[in-house]
Short mmCIF file of C-alpha atoms and ligand atoms in Angstrom, two decimals:
data_model
loop_
_atom_site.label_atom_id
_atom_site.label_comp_id
_atom_site.label_asym_id
_atom_site.label_seq_id
_atom_site.Cartn_x
_atom_site.Cartn_y
_atom_site.Cartn_z
CA MET A 7 -54.21 0.94 26.47
CA ASN A 8 -53.21 -1.92 28.59
CA VAL A 9 -48.68 -2.69 28.23
CA VAL A 10 -49.18 -5.63 26.02
CA SER A 11 -51.12 -3.88 23.48
CA ALA A 12 -49.46 -1.38 23.09
CA LYS A 13 -46.56 -3.23 21.99
CA GLN A 14 -48.15 -5.20 19.88
CA ASP A 15 -49.62 -1.73 17.92
CA VAL A 16 -46.16 -0.94 17.93
CA GLU A 17 -44.88 -4.22 16.30
CA GLY A 18 -47.63 -3.52 13.88
CA ARG A 19 -46.96 -0.39 12.65
CA LEU A 20 -42.90 -1.13 12.52
CA LYS A 21 -44.26 -4.45 10.69
CA ARG A 22 -45.88 -2.50 8.73
CA GLY A 23 -44.16 0.30 8.19
CA LEU A 24 -43.48 3.67 9.55
CA LEU A 25 -45.32 6.64 8.39
CA GLY A 26 -44.44 10.38 8.49
CA GLN A 27 -41.57 8.87 5.81
CA TRP A 28 -40.10 10.03 2.47
CA TYR A 29 -40.87 6.48 1.12
CA ALA A 30 -38.30 6.03 -2.82
CA ALA A 31 -41.82 3.94 -4.54
CA ALA A 32 -40.22 3.38 -8.37
CA LYS A 33 -37.34 4.08 -10.15
CA SER A 34 -38.37 7.25 -12.67
CA VAL A 35 -37.89 5.08 -15.86
CA GLN A 36 -41.46 2.68 -14.75
CA VAL A 37 -43.52 6.16 -14.21
CA LYS A 38 -44.05 5.90 -18.24
CA ALA A 39 -45.95 8.85 -19.54
CA GLY A 40 -49.37 8.24 -20.07
CA ARG A 41 -49.26 5.36 -18.46
CA PRO A 42 -50.33 4.64 -14.14
CA LEU A 43 -48.87 2.64 -12.09
CA SER A 44 -50.42 0.85 -9.60
CA SER A 45 -48.30 0.31 -6.32
CA LYS A 46 -48.39 -0.63 -2.12
CA ILE A 47 -45.87 1.22 -0.16
CA ALA A 48 -46.18 1.20 3.51
CA GLY A 49 -49.53 -1.60 3.62
CA GLU A 50 -51.59 1.59 1.59
CA ARG A 51 -52.45 1.24 -2.15
CA VAL A 52 -51.12 3.73 -4.34
CA VAL A 53 -50.87 5.10 -7.99
CA MET A 54 -48.43 7.00 -9.58
CA TRP A 55 -48.67 8.15 -13.16
CA ARG A 56 -46.64 10.86 -14.97
CA GLY A 57 -48.86 14.23 -16.73
CA LYS A 58 -48.02 15.40 -20.14
CA ASP A 59 -46.57 18.38 -18.24
CA GLY A 60 -43.62 15.90 -17.23
CA GLY A 61 -44.33 15.77 -13.41
CA VAL A 62 -45.14 12.63 -10.71
CA ARG A 63 -48.21 12.06 -9.53
CA CYS A 64 -49.73 9.70 -6.72
CA ILE A 65 -52.74 9.14 -5.26
CA GLU A 66 -55.04 6.29 -2.99
CA ASP A 67 -55.09 3.91 -5.80
CA PHE A 68 -59.33 3.27 -6.09
CA CYS A 69 -61.60 5.10 -7.35
CA PRO A 70 -64.73 7.09 -4.86
CA HIS A 71 -67.52 6.46 -7.40
CA ARG A 72 -67.24 1.94 -6.84
CA GLY A 73 -63.91 1.39 -5.91
CA ALA A 74 -62.54 0.73 -9.13
CA ARG A 75 -58.94 0.41 -9.35
CA LEU A 76 -57.29 4.40 -10.64
CA SER A 77 -54.36 1.74 -12.48
CA LEU A 78 -56.29 0.67 -14.37
CA GLY A 79 -57.31 3.84 -16.45
CA GLU A 80 -55.92 6.43 -17.89
CA VAL A 81 -53.59 9.44 -17.32
CA VAL A 82 -56.04 12.92 -19.64
CA GLU A 83 -53.60 15.69 -19.13
CA ASN A 84 -51.84 15.79 -15.86
CA ASP A 85 -55.25 13.68 -14.00
CA ILE A 86 -55.93 10.10 -14.47
CA SER A 87 -59.28 8.84 -15.32
CA CYS A 88 -61.48 5.69 -14.49
CA ARG A 89 -61.93 3.47 -17.16
CA TYR A 90 -65.62 2.06 -14.92
CA HIS A 91 -67.21 5.47 -15.69
CA GLY A 92 -64.67 6.97 -16.77
CA VAL A 93 -64.55 10.02 -12.94
CA THR A 94 -61.56 12.17 -13.55
CA MET A 95 -59.11 12.42 -10.51
CA ASP A 96 -56.52 15.52 -9.95
CA GLY A 97 -53.13 14.47 -8.17
CA GLU A 98 -54.49 15.72 -5.09
CA GLY A 99 -56.92 13.44 -4.95
CA THR A 100 -59.77 15.87 -5.95
CA ILE A 101 -62.72 14.63 -8.35
CA VAL A 102 -61.88 17.46 -11.32
CA LYS A 103 -64.88 15.29 -14.26
CA VAL A 104 -67.46 12.58 -13.98
CA PRO A 105 -67.85 12.83 -17.64
CA ALA A 106 -71.21 10.49 -17.64
CA LEU A 107 -73.35 12.43 -15.99
CA ALA A 108 -73.61 17.31 -16.34
CA ASN A 109 -72.72 19.12 -13.44
CA CYS A 110 -72.38 15.74 -11.07
CA ALA A 111 -72.21 17.33 -7.39
CA LEU A 112 -69.49 15.32 -6.60
CA GLU A 113 -66.73 16.87 -8.66
CA GLY A 114 -64.91 19.29 -6.68
CA ARG A 115 -65.17 17.33 -3.68
CA ARG A 116 -61.50 15.52 -2.26
CA PRO A 117 -62.56 12.03 -1.46
CA LEU A 118 -58.81 11.02 -1.76
CA LYS A 119 -55.90 10.80 -0.33
CA SER A 120 -53.44 12.39 -1.94
CA TYR A 121 -48.88 11.47 -1.90
CA PRO A 122 -46.43 14.63 -1.86
CA THR A 123 -44.02 13.21 -4.53
CA ARG A 124 -40.24 14.35 -5.20
CA GLU A 125 -38.27 12.72 -7.97
CA MET A 126 -34.53 12.67 -7.62
CA ALA A 127 -31.28 10.56 -8.92
CA ASP A 128 -33.76 8.95 -10.76
CA ALA A 129 -36.45 7.56 -8.05
CA VAL A 130 -39.81 8.62 -7.34
CA PHE A 131 -40.26 9.13 -3.83
CA ILE A 132 -43.60 9.57 -1.49
CA TYR A 133 -44.19 10.77 1.05
CA VAL A 134 -46.43 8.59 3.39
CA GLY A 135 -48.02 11.22 6.03
CA SER A 136 -48.66 10.06 10.08
CA ALA A 137 -50.70 11.51 12.17
CA ASP A 138 -47.71 13.74 13.79
CA GLN A 139 -46.26 14.59 10.36
CA PRO A 140 -49.10 14.50 7.80
CA VAL A 141 -46.76 16.81 5.77
CA PRO A 142 -44.05 17.22 4.76
CA THR A 143 -41.36 20.36 5.45
CA ASP A 144 -41.10 22.26 3.42
CA GLU A 145 -37.57 20.78 2.67
CA PRO A 146 -37.12 17.32 2.89
CA LYS A 147 -33.73 16.21 3.58
CA PHE A 148 -32.09 14.01 0.85
CA PRO A 149 -28.56 13.61 0.69
CA SER A 150 -26.45 15.80 -0.62
CA GLU A 151 -24.85 13.45 -2.81
CA PHE A 152 -28.44 12.76 -5.13
CA THR A 153 -27.75 16.89 -6.39
CA ASP A 154 -23.45 17.09 -6.17
CA PRO A 155 -23.05 16.32 -9.72
CA GLU A 156 -19.72 15.09 -8.32
CA TRP A 157 -20.32 12.23 -7.44
CA VAL A 158 -21.34 9.34 -10.51
CA THR A 159 -24.39 7.55 -8.89
CA PHE A 160 -26.43 3.94 -10.49
CA LEU A 161 -29.72 2.74 -8.71
CA ALA A 162 -30.13 -0.17 -8.08
CA MET A 163 -33.43 -1.54 -7.16
CA ASN A 164 -34.80 -5.48 -6.19
CA ARG A 165 -38.16 -6.10 -4.36
CA TRP A 166 -37.31 -8.66 -1.60
CA LYS A 167 -39.82 -11.03 0.20
CA ALA A 168 -38.69 -9.85 3.39
CA ASN A 169 -39.92 -7.59 6.22
CA TYR A 170 -38.29 -3.86 5.50
CA ARG A 171 -36.95 -3.76 8.87
CA ASP A 172 -34.70 -6.99 8.34
CA SER A 173 -33.24 -5.09 5.32
CA ILE A 174 -32.72 -2.18 6.84
CA GLU A 175 -31.26 -4.07 10.35
CA ASN A 176 -28.37 -5.84 7.37
CA VAL A 177 -27.71 -2.41 7.00
CA ALA A 178 -26.66 -1.28 10.21
CA ASP A 179 -24.88 -4.79 10.54
CA PRO A 180 -21.39 -3.66 8.63
CA MET A 181 -19.47 -7.09 9.84
CA HIS A 182 -21.50 -9.26 7.73
CA GLY A 183 -19.69 -7.50 4.93
CA SER A 184 -16.48 -9.87 6.08
CA PHE A 185 -18.89 -13.19 6.42
CA LEU A 186 -21.90 -13.19 3.76
CA HIS A 187 -19.47 -10.83 1.17
CA ALA A 188 -16.14 -12.80 2.31
CA ASN A 189 -15.78 -13.81 -1.53
CA SER A 190 -16.77 -10.81 -2.95
CA PHE A 191 -14.72 -8.44 -5.36
CA THR A 192 -14.53 -5.46 -3.15
CA LEU A 193 -15.20 -7.48 0.51
CA ALA A 194 -12.62 -9.78 1.00
CA TYR A 195 -10.08 -7.58 2.68
CA GLY A 196 -9.76 -7.21 6.19
CA LYS A 197 -9.71 -8.93 9.39
CA GLN A 198 -13.21 -10.91 10.80
CA GLN A 199 -12.83 -10.46 13.91
CA ASP A 200 -12.92 -7.01 15.60
CA THR A 201 -15.77 -5.28 18.06
CA LEU A 202 -17.95 -2.67 16.74
CA LYS A 203 -18.20 0.92 18.52
CA ILE A 204 -21.60 3.52 17.86
CA GLU A 205 -21.18 7.15 18.05
CA ARG A 206 -24.12 10.32 17.27
CA ILE A 207 -22.97 11.30 13.96
CA GLU A 208 -25.62 15.08 12.42
CA ASP A 209 -28.64 12.86 12.16
CA GLY A 210 -28.21 9.52 13.11
CA PHE A 211 -25.67 7.70 14.22
CA CYS A 212 -22.78 4.83 12.88
CA VAL A 213 -21.75 1.75 13.82
CA LYS A 214 -18.44 1.57 12.44
CA ARG A 215 -15.31 -1.59 13.90
CA VAL A 216 -12.67 -0.93 16.25
CA GLY A 217 -10.05 -2.36 14.77
CA GLN A 218 -9.99 -1.27 11.62
CA GLN A 219 -11.11 0.58 9.43
CA GLY A 220 -10.95 1.66 5.72
CA VAL A 221 -10.45 -1.68 4.41
CA ASN A 222 -13.90 -3.21 3.99
CA PHE A 223 -16.98 -2.51 5.14
CA ASP A 224 -16.72 -0.44 7.96
CA TYR A 225 -18.82 1.70 9.00
CA THR A 226 -22.89 2.55 8.42
CA ASP A 227 -23.70 5.73 8.96
CA MET A 228 -27.96 5.16 9.78
CA ILE A 229 -29.68 7.95 8.62
CA MET A 230 -32.68 8.65 10.53
CA SER A 231 -33.80 12.54 9.76
CA GLU A 232 -37.12 13.40 10.98
CA GLU A 233 -39.17 11.69 7.67
CA GLN A 234 -35.80 9.72 6.69
CA LEU A 235 -34.16 6.34 7.69
CA TYR A 236 -30.96 5.04 5.50
CA GLY A 237 -27.71 3.88 5.39
CA ARG A 238 -24.43 5.23 3.83
CA LEU A 239 -21.41 3.35 4.29
CA ASP A 240 -17.87 3.61 1.64
CA ILE A 241 -16.02 0.33 -0.12
CA PRO A 242 -12.86 1.05 -0.19
CA PHE A 243 -12.18 0.23 -3.94
CA PRO A 244 -8.77 -1.99 -4.87
CA PRO A 245 -6.98 -0.19 -8.35
CA ALA A 246 -8.52 -2.71 -10.26
CA ALA A 247 -11.34 -0.44 -9.68
CA GLY A 248 -10.23 3.02 -11.78
CA PRO A 249 -10.14 5.63 -10.97
CA GLY A 250 -11.80 7.33 -7.83
CA GLY A 251 -12.22 8.12 -4.59
CA PRO A 252 -14.22 4.97 -1.88
CA PHE A 253 -17.53 3.02 -3.32
CA ARG A 254 -20.18 4.48 -1.83
CA ILE A 255 -23.23 3.28 -1.27
CA LEU A 256 -27.15 4.29 0.27
CA ALA A 257 -29.49 2.04 1.21
CA PHE A 258 -33.15 2.89 1.08
CA THR A 259 -35.41 0.40 1.89
CA THR A 260 -39.54 0.89 1.12
CA PRO A 261 -41.90 -1.00 3.11
CA ILE A 262 -44.41 -2.83 0.51
CA ASP A 263 -46.26 -4.31 3.05
CA GLU A 264 -45.64 -7.45 6.21
CA ASP A 265 -43.71 -9.83 4.07
CA GLU A 266 -42.67 -7.24 1.45
CA CYS A 267 -39.80 -4.60 0.38
CA TYR A 268 -38.21 -2.52 -1.94
CA VAL A 269 -33.97 -1.95 -1.71
CA PHE A 270 -33.21 0.80 -3.57
CA ILE A 271 -29.49 1.58 -3.08
CA TRP A 272 -27.29 3.87 -4.75
CA ARG A 273 -23.89 2.50 -6.04
CA LEU A 274 -22.28 6.10 -6.11
CA ARG A 275 -18.08 7.57 -6.66
CA LYS A 276 -16.92 10.60 -7.07
CA VAL A 277 -14.94 10.97 -10.55
CA SER A 278 -13.86 13.70 -11.87
CA GLY A 279 -12.49 15.22 -15.35
CA PHE A 280 -12.63 12.88 -18.84
CA ALA A 281 -12.63 10.54 -15.99
CA ARG A 282 -15.66 10.09 -15.77
CA GLU A 283 -16.82 8.82 -18.37
CA SER A 284 -14.59 5.76 -18.70
CA TYR A 285 -15.87 5.18 -14.67
CA ARG A 286 -18.97 4.42 -15.96
CA PHE A 287 -17.81 2.27 -18.44
CA LEU A 288 -16.35 -0.36 -16.71
CA TYR A 289 -18.77 -0.08 -13.89
CA ARG A 290 -21.58 -0.48 -16.29
CA THR A 291 -19.13 -3.69 -17.54
CA LEU A 292 -17.70 -4.96 -15.48
CA LEU A 293 -18.73 -3.54 -11.91
CA GLU A 294 -21.95 -3.43 -11.74
CA SER A 295 -22.78 -6.96 -12.42
CA ARG A 296 -20.51 -7.69 -9.48
CA HIS A 297 -22.24 -5.46 -7.31
CA TRP A 298 -26.23 -7.50 -7.70
CA ASP A 299 -23.94 -10.69 -7.03
CA VAL A 300 -23.26 -8.52 -3.63
CA LEU A 301 -26.86 -7.48 -3.31
CA GLU A 302 -28.07 -11.24 -4.37
CA GLN A 303 -26.13 -12.77 -1.39
CA ASP A 304 -28.09 -10.32 1.17
CA ARG A 305 -31.48 -10.85 -0.55
CA GLU A 306 -30.76 -13.92 -0.56
CA MET A 307 -29.69 -14.33 3.42
CA ILE A 308 -32.83 -11.44 4.31
CA GLU A 309 -35.59 -13.44 2.61
CA ALA A 310 -35.36 -16.79 4.55
CA LEU A 311 -34.57 -15.35 7.69
CA PRO A 312 -37.79 -16.79 9.31
CA ALA A 313 -40.41 -14.74 10.77
CA ASP A 314 -40.02 -15.49 14.37
CA ALA A 315 -36.68 -15.01 14.32
CA ARG A 316 -36.54 -12.00 16.47
CA ARG A 317 -38.12 -13.92 19.29
CA ARG A 318 -34.67 -16.61 19.62
CA GLU A 319 -32.24 -15.06 18.34
CA MET A 320 -29.84 -13.77 20.77
CA LEU A 321 -26.77 -10.65 20.10
CA TYR A 322 -23.82 -9.73 21.16
CA GLN A 323 -21.56 -7.09 20.85
CA HIS A 324 -21.68 -7.08 17.38
CA ASP A 325 -25.63 -5.96 17.05
CA ILE A 326 -25.40 -2.45 18.42
CA GLY A 327 -26.26 -1.23 15.24
CA VAL A 328 -28.77 -3.13 15.34
CA SER A 329 -30.41 -2.66 18.73
CA ARG A 330 -30.14 0.94 18.04
CA ILE A 331 -32.15 1.18 15.29
CA ARG A 332 -34.69 -0.75 17.32
CA GLN A 333 -34.75 1.45 20.04
CA LEU A 334 -34.83 4.36 17.03
CA MET A 335 -37.89 2.69 15.52
CA SER A 336 -39.17 1.69 18.44
CA LYS A 337 -39.48 5.27 19.48
CA LYS A 338 -41.06 6.60 16.78
CA ALA A 339 -43.61 4.42 16.34
CA LYS A 340 -44.62 4.86 20.27
CA GLN A 341 -44.87 9.05 19.18
CA GLN A 342 -47.32 8.12 15.49
CA LEU A 343 -49.65 6.00 17.60
CA GLU A 344 -49.88 8.35 20.25
CA ALA A 345 -50.80 11.19 18.14
CA GLU A 346 -53.26 9.09 16.10
CA ARG A 347 -54.94 8.51 19.64
CA VAL A 348 -55.24 12.22 20.89
CA PRO A 349 -58.76 12.51 18.75
CA VAL A 350 -60.80 9.85 20.99
CA GLN A 351 -58.75 10.85 24.10
CA THR A 352 -60.20 14.82 23.06
CA LEU A 353 -63.44 13.75 22.37
CA GLN A 354 -64.16 12.28 25.24
CA ALA A 355 -63.08 15.21 26.99
CA VAL A 356 -65.29 16.68 25.83
S1 FES B 425 -65.84 3.40 -10.50
FE1 FES B 425 -64.86 4.62 -11.84
S2 FES B 425 -66.15 5.60 -12.73
FE2 FES B 425 -66.86 4.42 -11.97
FE1 FE2 B 426 -24.59 -6.73 2.73
#
């Protein structure tokens, strides 16, 4: 393979979305009992449904009989039945019933890809396997905040008409807070001039301001474990924002295809005792709409980036976080592509 086409392959993989990842695919409330939900994640069409037992399943949105969309069908117990001729699939992608023909030989076959699912912090995550990591590890490393009861959590989700890398890179760029969000409630403080540095942290790196901490959006931890990629940052809150410590953001992005992505933003605050309920109330009545305004500022800016902006951009010192995340993602894409090529080479050797 020549260098140019190898580069194009890496670019193609990054545009469509890294594989071997747990992606947030839907808010839990979107996967309603008895109603299949169609979606596209990293270019793959999937259907999710909640079975009678409450668990969420996810398989390809494709009926193995004639290709109808399973998402047009119906949930039967814990399985999904195609509306066209009734072929019924389970959550593993196995044909469990062909009702129109007795003893049909298709029963028991497993022609569809299935996606492991986890429901955490009001969202459904699905695992999209890669050649080098076709199945997830037994104990995926989801953020500890998801299971720590001390955190009060609110999830905001939106669909952006932008490539998912642009959303990830936005999080790896703390300096934009002082400009893009300069007129916002919580991000209006501190200096607009600084330098940035990078520090290694467990499962990733921290990109932080040198001359200011604890004032604004002054750092981001970019977490890139084996199976997840997200940003974590803290924003100090003014006293008007009620009791509790800083406001923590966990920012996940899910590629839909090359042109669109979902952003899942968890907004967390450690508030204890009585204050929890008053904070929840304050958040719902006052803070939430302000945070949506901030997220809309990001969406408008990122959606308006030209698709070929990367070809002409001129990075400067503040883009060290953007550069580092690009390097790490490219490395991962290369590993995945190499793992996909192995069987072909093995065959040729034989
Ligand atoms: S296409 Fe689904 S049952 Fe025929
Ligand atoms: Fe932002």
